[in-house]
XYZ file of C-alpha atoms in Angstrom:
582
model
C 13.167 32.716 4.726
C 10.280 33.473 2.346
C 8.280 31.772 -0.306
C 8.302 35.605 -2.523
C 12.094 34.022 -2.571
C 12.125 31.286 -3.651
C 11.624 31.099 -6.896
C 15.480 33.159 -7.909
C 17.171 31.100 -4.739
C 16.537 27.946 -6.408
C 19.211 25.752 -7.345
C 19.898 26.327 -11.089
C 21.093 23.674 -13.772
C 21.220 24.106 -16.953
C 18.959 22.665 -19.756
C 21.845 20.921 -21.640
C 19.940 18.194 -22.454
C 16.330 18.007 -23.526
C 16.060 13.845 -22.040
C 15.188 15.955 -18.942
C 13.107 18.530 -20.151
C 9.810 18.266 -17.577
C 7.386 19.288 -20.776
C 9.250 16.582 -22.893
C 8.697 14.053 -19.702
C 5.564 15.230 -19.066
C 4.252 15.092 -22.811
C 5.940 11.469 -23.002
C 4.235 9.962 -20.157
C 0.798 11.247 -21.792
C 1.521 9.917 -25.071
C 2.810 6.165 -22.771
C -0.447 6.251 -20.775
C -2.863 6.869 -24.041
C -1.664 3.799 -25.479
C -1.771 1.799 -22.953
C -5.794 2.739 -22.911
C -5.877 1.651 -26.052
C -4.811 -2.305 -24.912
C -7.266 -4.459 -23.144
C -5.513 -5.104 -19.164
C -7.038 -6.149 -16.023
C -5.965 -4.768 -12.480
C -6.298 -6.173 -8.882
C -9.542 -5.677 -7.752
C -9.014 -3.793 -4.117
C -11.483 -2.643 -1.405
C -14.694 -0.610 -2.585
C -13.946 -1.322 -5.928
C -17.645 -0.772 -7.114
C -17.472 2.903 -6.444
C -15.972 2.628 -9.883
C -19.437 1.243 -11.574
C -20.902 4.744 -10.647
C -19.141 6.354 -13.704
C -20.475 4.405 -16.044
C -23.655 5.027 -14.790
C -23.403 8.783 -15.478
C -21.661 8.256 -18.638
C -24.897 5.709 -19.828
C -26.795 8.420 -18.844
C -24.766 11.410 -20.501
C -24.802 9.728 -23.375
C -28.603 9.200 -23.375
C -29.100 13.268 -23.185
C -29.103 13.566 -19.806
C -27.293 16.148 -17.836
C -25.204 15.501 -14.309
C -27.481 17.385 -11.021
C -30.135 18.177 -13.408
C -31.454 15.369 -14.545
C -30.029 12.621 -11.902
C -29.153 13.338 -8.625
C -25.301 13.098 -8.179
C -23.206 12.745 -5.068
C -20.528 15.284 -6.270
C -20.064 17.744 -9.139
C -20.583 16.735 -12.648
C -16.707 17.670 -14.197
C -15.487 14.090 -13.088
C -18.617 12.370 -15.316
C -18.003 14.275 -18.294
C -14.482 13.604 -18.433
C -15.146 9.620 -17.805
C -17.850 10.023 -20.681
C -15.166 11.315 -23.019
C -12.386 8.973 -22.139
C -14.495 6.005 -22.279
C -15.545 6.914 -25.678
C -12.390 7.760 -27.311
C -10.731 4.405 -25.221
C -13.460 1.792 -25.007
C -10.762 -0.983 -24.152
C -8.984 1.115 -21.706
C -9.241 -0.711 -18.052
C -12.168 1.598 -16.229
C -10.292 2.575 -13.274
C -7.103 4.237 -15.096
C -9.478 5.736 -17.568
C -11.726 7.363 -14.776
C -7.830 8.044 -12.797
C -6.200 9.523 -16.531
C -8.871 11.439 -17.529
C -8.350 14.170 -15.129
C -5.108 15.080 -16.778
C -7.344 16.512 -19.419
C -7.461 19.429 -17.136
C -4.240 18.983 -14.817
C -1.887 18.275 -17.675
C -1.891 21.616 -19.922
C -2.468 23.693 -16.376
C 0.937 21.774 -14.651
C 2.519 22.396 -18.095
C 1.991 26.133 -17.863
C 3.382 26.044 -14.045
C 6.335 24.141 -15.372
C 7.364 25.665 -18.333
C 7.641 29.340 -16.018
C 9.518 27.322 -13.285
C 12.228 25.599 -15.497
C 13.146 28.820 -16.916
C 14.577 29.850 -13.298
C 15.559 26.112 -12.388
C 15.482 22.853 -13.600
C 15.783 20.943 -10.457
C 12.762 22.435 -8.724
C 10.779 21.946 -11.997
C 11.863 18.478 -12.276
C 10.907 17.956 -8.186
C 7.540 19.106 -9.135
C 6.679 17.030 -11.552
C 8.251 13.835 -10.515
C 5.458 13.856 -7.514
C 2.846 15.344 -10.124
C 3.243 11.953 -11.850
C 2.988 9.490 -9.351
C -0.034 10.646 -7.775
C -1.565 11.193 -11.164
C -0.792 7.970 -12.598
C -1.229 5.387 -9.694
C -4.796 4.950 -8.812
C -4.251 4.624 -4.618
C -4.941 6.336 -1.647
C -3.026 7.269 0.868
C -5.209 5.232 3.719
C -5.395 1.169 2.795
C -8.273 -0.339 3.936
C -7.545 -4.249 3.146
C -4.800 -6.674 3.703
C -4.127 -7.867 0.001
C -2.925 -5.876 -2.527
C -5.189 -4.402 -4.538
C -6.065 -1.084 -6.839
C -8.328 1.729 -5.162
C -11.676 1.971 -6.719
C -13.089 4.398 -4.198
C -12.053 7.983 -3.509
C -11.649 9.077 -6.831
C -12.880 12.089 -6.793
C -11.244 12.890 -3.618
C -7.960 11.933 -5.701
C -9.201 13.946 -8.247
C -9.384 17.238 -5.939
C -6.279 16.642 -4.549
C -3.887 16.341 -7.663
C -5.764 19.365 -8.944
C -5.378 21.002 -5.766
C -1.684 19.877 -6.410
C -1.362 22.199 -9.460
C -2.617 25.049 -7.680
C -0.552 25.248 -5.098
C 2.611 24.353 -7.242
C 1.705 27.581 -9.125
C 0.873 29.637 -6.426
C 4.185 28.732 -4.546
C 6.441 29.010 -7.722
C 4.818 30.525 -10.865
C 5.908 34.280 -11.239
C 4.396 34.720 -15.078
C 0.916 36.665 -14.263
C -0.793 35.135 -17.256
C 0.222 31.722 -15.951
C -1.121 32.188 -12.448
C -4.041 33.356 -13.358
C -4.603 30.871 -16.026
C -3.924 28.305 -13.573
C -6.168 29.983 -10.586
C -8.810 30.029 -13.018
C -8.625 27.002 -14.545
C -7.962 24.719 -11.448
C -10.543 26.756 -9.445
C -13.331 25.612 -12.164
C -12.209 22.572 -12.009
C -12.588 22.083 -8.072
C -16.060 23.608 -8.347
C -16.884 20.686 -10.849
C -15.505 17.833 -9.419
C -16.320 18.621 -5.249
C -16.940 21.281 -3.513
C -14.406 20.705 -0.860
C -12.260 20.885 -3.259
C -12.845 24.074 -3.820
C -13.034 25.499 -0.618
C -9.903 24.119 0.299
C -8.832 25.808 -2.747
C -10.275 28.772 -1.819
C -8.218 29.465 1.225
C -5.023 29.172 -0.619
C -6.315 31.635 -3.218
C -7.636 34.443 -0.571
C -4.055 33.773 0.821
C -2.237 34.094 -1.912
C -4.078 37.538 -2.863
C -4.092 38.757 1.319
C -0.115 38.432 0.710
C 0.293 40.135 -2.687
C 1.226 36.904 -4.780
C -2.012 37.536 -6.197
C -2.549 41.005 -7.243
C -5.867 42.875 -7.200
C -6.342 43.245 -10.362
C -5.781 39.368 -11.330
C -8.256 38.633 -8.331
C -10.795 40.900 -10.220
C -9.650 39.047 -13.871
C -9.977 35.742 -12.456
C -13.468 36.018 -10.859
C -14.726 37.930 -13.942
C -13.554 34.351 -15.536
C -15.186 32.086 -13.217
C -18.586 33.400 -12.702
C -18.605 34.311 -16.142
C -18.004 30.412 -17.182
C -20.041 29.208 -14.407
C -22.865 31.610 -15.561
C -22.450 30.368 -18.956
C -23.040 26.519 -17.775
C -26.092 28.107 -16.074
C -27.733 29.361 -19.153
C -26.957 26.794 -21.020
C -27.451 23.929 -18.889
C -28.896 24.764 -15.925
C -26.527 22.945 -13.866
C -25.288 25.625 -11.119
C -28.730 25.781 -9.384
C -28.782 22.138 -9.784
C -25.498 21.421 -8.254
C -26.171 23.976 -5.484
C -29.363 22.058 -4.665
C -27.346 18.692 -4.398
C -25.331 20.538 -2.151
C -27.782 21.282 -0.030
C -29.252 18.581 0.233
C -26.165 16.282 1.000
C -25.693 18.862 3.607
C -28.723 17.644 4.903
C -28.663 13.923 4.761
C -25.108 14.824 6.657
C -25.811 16.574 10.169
C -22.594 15.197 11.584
C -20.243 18.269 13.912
C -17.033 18.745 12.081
C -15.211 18.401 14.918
C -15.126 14.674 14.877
C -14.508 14.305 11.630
C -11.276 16.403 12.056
C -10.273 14.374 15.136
C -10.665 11.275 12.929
C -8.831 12.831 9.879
C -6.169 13.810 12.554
C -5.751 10.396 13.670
C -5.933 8.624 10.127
C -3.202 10.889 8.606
C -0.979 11.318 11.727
C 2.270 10.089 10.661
C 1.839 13.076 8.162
C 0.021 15.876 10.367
C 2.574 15.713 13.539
C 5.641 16.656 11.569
C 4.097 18.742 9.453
C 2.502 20.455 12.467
C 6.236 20.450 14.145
C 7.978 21.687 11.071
C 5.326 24.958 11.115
C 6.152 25.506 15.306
C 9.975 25.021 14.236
C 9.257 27.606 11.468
C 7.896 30.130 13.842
C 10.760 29.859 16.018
C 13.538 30.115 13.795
C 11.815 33.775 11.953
C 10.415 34.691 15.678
C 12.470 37.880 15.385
C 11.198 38.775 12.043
C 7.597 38.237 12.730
C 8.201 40.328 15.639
C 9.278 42.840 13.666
C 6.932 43.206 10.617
C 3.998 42.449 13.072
C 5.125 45.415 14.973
C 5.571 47.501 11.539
C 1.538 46.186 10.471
C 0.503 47.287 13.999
C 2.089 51.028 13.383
C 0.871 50.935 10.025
C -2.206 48.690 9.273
C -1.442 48.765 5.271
C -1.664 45.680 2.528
C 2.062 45.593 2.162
C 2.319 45.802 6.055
C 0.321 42.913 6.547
C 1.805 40.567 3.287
C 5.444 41.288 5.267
C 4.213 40.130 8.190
C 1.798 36.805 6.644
C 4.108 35.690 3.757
C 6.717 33.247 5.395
C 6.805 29.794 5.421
C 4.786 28.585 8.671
C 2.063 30.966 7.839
C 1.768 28.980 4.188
C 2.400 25.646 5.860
C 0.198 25.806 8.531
C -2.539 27.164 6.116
C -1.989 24.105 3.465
C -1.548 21.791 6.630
C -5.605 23.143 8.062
C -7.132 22.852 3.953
C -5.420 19.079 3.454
C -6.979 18.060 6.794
C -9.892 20.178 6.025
C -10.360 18.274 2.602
C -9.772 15.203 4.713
C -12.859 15.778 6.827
C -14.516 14.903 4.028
C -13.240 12.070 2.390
C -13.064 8.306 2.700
C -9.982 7.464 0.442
C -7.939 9.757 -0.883
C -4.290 11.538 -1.487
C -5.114 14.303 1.275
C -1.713 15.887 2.036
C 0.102 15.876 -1.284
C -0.576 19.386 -2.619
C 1.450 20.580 0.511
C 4.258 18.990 -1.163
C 5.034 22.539 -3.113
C 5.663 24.725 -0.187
C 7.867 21.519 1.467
C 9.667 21.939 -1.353
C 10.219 26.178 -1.157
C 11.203 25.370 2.252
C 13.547 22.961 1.350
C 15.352 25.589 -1.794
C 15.311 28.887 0.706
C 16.687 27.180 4.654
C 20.508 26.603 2.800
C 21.543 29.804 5.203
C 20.352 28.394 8.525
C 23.060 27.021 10.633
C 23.443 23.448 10.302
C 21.540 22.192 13.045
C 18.709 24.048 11.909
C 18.760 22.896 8.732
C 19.802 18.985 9.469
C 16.392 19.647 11.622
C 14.335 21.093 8.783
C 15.144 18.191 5.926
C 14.665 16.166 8.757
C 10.715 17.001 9.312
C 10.358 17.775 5.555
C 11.321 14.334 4.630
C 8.927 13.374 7.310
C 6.256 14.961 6.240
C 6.413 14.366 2.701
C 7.801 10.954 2.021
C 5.685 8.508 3.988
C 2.416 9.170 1.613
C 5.247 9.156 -1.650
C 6.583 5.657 -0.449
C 3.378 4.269 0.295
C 1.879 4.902 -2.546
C 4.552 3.587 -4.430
C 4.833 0.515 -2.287
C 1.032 -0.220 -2.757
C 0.989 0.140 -6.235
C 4.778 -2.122 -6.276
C 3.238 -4.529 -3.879
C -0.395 -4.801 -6.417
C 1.367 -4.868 -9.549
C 3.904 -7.484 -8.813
C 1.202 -9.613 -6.637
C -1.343 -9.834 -9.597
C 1.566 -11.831 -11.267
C -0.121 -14.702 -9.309
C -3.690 -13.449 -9.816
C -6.450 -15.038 -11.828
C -8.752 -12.902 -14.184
C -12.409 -13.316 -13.630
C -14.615 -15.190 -16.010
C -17.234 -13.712 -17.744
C -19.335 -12.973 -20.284
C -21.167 -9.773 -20.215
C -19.400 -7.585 -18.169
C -16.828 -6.162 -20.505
C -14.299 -3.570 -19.248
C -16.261 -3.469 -15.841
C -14.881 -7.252 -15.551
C -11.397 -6.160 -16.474
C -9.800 -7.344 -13.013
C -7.621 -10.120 -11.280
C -7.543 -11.298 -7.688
C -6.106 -14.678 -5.876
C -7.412 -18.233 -6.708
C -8.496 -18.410 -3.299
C -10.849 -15.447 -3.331
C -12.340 -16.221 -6.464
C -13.017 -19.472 -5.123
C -14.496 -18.188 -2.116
C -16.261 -15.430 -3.579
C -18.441 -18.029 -5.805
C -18.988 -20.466 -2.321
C -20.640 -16.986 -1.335
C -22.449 -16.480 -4.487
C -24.138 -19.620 -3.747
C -24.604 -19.438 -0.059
C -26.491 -16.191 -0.324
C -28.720 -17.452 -2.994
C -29.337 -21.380 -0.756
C -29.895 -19.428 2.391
C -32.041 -16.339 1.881
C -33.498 -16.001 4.808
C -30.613 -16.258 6.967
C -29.284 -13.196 5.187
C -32.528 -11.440 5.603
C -32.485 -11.666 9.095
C -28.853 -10.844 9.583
C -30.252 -7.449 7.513
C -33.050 -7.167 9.716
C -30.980 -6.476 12.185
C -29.399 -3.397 10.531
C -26.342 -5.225 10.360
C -23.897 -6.801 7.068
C -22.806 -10.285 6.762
C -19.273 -8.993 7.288
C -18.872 -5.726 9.425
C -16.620 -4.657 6.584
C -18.115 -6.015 3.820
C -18.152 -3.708 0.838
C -13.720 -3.444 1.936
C -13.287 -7.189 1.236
C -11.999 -8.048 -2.128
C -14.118 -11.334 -2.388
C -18.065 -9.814 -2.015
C -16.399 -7.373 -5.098
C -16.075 -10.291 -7.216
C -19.003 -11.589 -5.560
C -21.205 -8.756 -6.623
C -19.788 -8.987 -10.666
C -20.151 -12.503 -10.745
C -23.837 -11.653 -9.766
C -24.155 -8.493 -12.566
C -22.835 -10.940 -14.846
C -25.774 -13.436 -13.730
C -27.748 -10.143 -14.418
C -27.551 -9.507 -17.616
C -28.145 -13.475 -18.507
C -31.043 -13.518 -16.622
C -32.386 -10.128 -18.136
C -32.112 -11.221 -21.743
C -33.292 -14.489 -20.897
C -36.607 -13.021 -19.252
C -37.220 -10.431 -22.596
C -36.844 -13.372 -25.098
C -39.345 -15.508 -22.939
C -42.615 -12.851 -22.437
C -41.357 -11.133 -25.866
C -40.471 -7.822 -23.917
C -38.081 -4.886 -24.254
C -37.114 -2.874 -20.978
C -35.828 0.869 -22.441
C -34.986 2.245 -18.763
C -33.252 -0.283 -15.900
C -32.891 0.465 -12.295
C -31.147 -0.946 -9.757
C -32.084 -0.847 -5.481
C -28.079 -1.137 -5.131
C -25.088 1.192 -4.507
C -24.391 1.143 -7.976
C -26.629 0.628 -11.228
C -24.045 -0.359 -14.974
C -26.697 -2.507 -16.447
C -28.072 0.261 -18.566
C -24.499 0.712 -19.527
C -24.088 -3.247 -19.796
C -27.119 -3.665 -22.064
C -27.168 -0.191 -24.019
C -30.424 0.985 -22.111
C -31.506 4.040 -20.844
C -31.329 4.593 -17.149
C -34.008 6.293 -15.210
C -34.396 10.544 -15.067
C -34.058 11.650 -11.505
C -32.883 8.728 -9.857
C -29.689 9.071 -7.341
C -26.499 7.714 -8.348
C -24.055 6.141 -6.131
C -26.927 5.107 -4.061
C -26.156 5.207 -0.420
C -29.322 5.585 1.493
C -27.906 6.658 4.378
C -25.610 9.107 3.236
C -26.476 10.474 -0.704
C -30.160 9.841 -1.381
C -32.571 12.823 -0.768
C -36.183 11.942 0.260
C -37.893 11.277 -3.496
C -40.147 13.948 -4.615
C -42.913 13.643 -6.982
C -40.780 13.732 -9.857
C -38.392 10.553 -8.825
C -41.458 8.907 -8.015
C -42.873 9.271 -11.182
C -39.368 8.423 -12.493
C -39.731 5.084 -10.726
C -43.079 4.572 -11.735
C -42.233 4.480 -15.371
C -39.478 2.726 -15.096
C -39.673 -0.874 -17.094
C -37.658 -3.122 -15.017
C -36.014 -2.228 -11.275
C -33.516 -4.907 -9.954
C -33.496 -5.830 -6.201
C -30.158 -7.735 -5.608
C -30.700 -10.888 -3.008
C -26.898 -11.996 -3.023
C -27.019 -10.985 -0.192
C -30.066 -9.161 1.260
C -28.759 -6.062 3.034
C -30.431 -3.039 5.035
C -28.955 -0.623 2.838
C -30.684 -2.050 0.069
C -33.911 -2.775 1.752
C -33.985 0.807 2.935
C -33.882 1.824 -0.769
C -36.815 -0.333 -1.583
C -38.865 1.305 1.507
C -37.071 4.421 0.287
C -39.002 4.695 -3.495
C -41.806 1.956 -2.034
C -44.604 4.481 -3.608
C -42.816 4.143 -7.544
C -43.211 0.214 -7.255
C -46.578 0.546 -6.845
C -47.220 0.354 -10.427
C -44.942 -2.759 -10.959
C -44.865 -6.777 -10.329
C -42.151 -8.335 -8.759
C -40.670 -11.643 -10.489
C -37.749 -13.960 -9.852
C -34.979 -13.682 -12.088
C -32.266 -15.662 -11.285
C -31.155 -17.064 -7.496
C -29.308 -13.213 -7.124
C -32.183 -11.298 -8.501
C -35.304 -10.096 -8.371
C -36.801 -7.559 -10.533
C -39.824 -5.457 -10.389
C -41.146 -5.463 -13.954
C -43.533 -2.877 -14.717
C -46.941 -3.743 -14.814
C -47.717 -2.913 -19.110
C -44.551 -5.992 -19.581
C -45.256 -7.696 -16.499
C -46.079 -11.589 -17.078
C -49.634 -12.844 -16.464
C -48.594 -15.633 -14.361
C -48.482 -15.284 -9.953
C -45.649 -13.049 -9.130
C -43.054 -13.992 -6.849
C -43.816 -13.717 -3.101
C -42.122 -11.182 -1.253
């Protein structure tokens, strides 16, 4: 039992109809989820939602001129931004999350098509069981691993999503595509792609590519077409752009900010994903017991004669291909807070599934039996999740407000909203007891940024924001061009049609994804007209950014804007009255 196999031992039926043509169902859910961009819709606000408000920071900032890793600092690659920027454009009223989660199938969508339109040829059924997975994890913006209680939508992980349903189309292809211009279409083009969007991604990718060449799905010659393509397109966004060097040095410097042995974080991704990794981990042993004899064989043959073919006999069989998807999903996992880790093994479940019909029924009752474990837990869960958030909103208010646009397009319980306002006003009554709590190094909540309510707490308070902002400019007569934020997250340029600061970090973790500023982010800081420091509530993350770019405030006056902000106005706008104390 081989994957080289598969693809002639499939089940065939024919293509009577064209109601389930997988181009026709694949171009008709396209054509379904552009227009509903086009209508205005709100979604359940879920845990980490506000990792969502770092897109339309880059895409504010892309659309002032400014260029992802070489102009701001950015936590991942820059494909994921661009594509935002575009969607957002071409579907202002679209609801933020599914534009950020659609967008990718800009680049999955006419890649998957290719894979599909050279697998239906041979058989209909294993097209169709491609694509029917293809879709869900596409279209439904969770993550495998739920992190709150009430239903919600996933605004964090997305680009870990994003490598995942790429990674997806890449494996499909290298599993079942036999057309050489597909595959290496597809290599190329989802290889790119993972570069851009993270570079785990990509490595991840990388081992099923070296893989796939090692065992002659790949031939030599593609191998040299395909990284002729790459380097040649990466070298192009080089010399144009600048933003290889740039992305490299992000890289690097993550790398640095994150000293942490790998071997924990696979012990942790082991233990998050383990009703996935043990039968996929069993189903590879079985695997290697029922072709024992074989491998026997054709490792004795590479042994005798240490050849190419020798060793793709002996390497291309399903364990080898499991256990190698099984080690990048887990790798990719290492990585990754949120995300749809295991689905691109999905694929070579699926070869497994169309070449064991000649193993004696036991075997086989015990093969479907650890395929369906492996690979329908994270299928049903996400569709429960998203089942379970769709039909809960039904009793779901929208949140008020009046400057937040599409970044207020969400819903959550009466209750929370309720309590999320008591909050609102506690943090702004009781300052210092929230200072001290961040004195300590510690949150109000351990878990915090998971809990739907401080979400709706934190847009209530952007929504104050913006109020306060404009109400400060008509009063001293003043204009701020750039806008900063000492937050996570920074949309008010966005919100207000302003320009947002050269050099500055997005996604602004201090602990995990801001370098140590240079002289140019100083001087950045330094010039920028108005920096917010959010006080509802006072946290150590965002104290640590103040410390953090302490030098660039030199330069500026701090004033009170409203009970949930401060701001640190820069000196040439600053008022001539006492600034605030603190």
């Amino acid at each position: 039992m081989t994957l080289s196999s598969t693809a002639s031992d499939a089940p065939k039926i024919k293509a009577g109809s064209l109601l389930f043509s997988p181009l026709l169902l694949l171009g008709a859910a396209c054509v379904v989820l552009a227009a509903l961009l086009t209508r205005p819709f709100t979604l359940p606000i879920g845990a980490n939602y506000w990792d969502l408000y770092i897109y339309f920071d880059a895409a504010n900032r892309i659309f002032h001129g400014q260029v992802p890793g070489v102009d701001f600092f950015t936590p991942v690659g820059p494909l994921g931004y661009w594509l935002f920027a575009l969607f957002v454009k071409v579907f202002p009223q679209g609801q933020p999350l599914l534009v950020v989660q659609w967008s990718l199938m800009l680049v999955t969508v006419p890649l998957f098509a290719l894979v599909l339109a050279d697998v239906d040829r041979r058989s209909r059924t294993v097209a169709l069981a491609l694509l029917v997975p293809f879709l869900v994890f596409q279209i439904l913006p969770f993550n495998i691993t739920e992190y709150y209680s009430y239903p919600g939508v996933d605004g964090f992980g997305i680009y870990n999503r994003q490598i995942c349903e790429v990674l997806y189309v890449l494996s499909a292809a290298l599993i079942f595509a036999t057309g050489r211009r597909t595959l290496l279409a597809v290599i190329v083009g989802t290889m790119l792609a993972l570069f851009l969007i993270k570079i785990t991604g990509f490595v991840a990718g990388l081992m099923l590519c070296v893989f796939a060449f090692a065992v002659g799905r790949v031939t030599f010659r593609a191998a040299l077409v395909a990284a002729g393509a790459f380097f040649l397109t990466l070298l192009a966004l080089q010399l144009s752009l600048g933003i290889v060097t740039a992305y490299f040095g992000d890289i690097l410097a993550l790398l640095g900010s994150n000293e942490d042995s790998l071997l924990p974080r696979f012990l942790q991704a082991a233990s998050l994903h383990f009703k996935v990794l043990a039968p996929l981990l069993i189903l590879t042993l079985v695997l290697l017991v029922v072709a024992r004899q074989d491998i026997a064989k054709t490792g004795a043959a590479f042994l005798r004669r240490p050849t190419m073919a020798t060793l793709a006999a002996s390497l291309d069989r399903d364990a080898v291909w499991l256990g190698l998807a099984t080690f990048a999903a887990l790798f990719v996992e290492t990585q990754n807070t949120g995300g749809q880790g295991f689905i691109f093994v999905w694929p070579i479940l699926l070869s497994i599934l169309v070449g064991c019909g000649a193993l004696p029924v036991g075997r086989l009752a015990l093969v479907w039996t650890l395929v369906a474990a492996s690979s329908l837990p994270t299928f049903v869960d996400i569709l429960h999740r998203s089942a379970r958030a769709f039909v809960g909103q039904m009793k779901y208010v929208d949140l008020a407000d009046k400057n937040l646009g599409t970044l207020g397009a969400i819903s959550q319980r009466t209750e929370i909203m309720r309590h999320a306002k008591v909050m609102m006003d506690a943090y702004a009554a009781y300052p210092a007891t929230f200072q001290y709590i961040s004195d300590q190094g510690e949150l109000p909540n351990f878990t915090l940024y998971t809990e739907p309510d401080f979400q709706v707490t934190w847009l209530m308070a952007a929504d104050q924001a913006v109020d306060a902002i404009r109400a400060y400019e008509a009063k001293n007569d003043v204009h701020f061009d750039t806008i900063m934020s000492l937050n996570f997250v920074n949309p008010f340029p966005w919100l207000m049609n302003r320009d947002g600061p050269h050099a500055i970090a997005i996604g602004a973790d201090p602990f995990r994804a801001v370098p140590d500023p240079d002289a140019a982010v100083i001087k950045a800081v330094t010039n920028t007209d108005l920096i917010l420091y959010p006080l509802c509530p006072i946290t150590d993350a965002n104290e640590t950014l103040k410390k953090l770019y302490e030098p660039g405030l030199a330069g500026h006056v701090r004033v009170h804007l409203s009970p949930c902000w401060d701001g640190f106005v820069r000196d040439a706008l600053a008022p001539k009255a006492a600034p605030a104390k603190g």
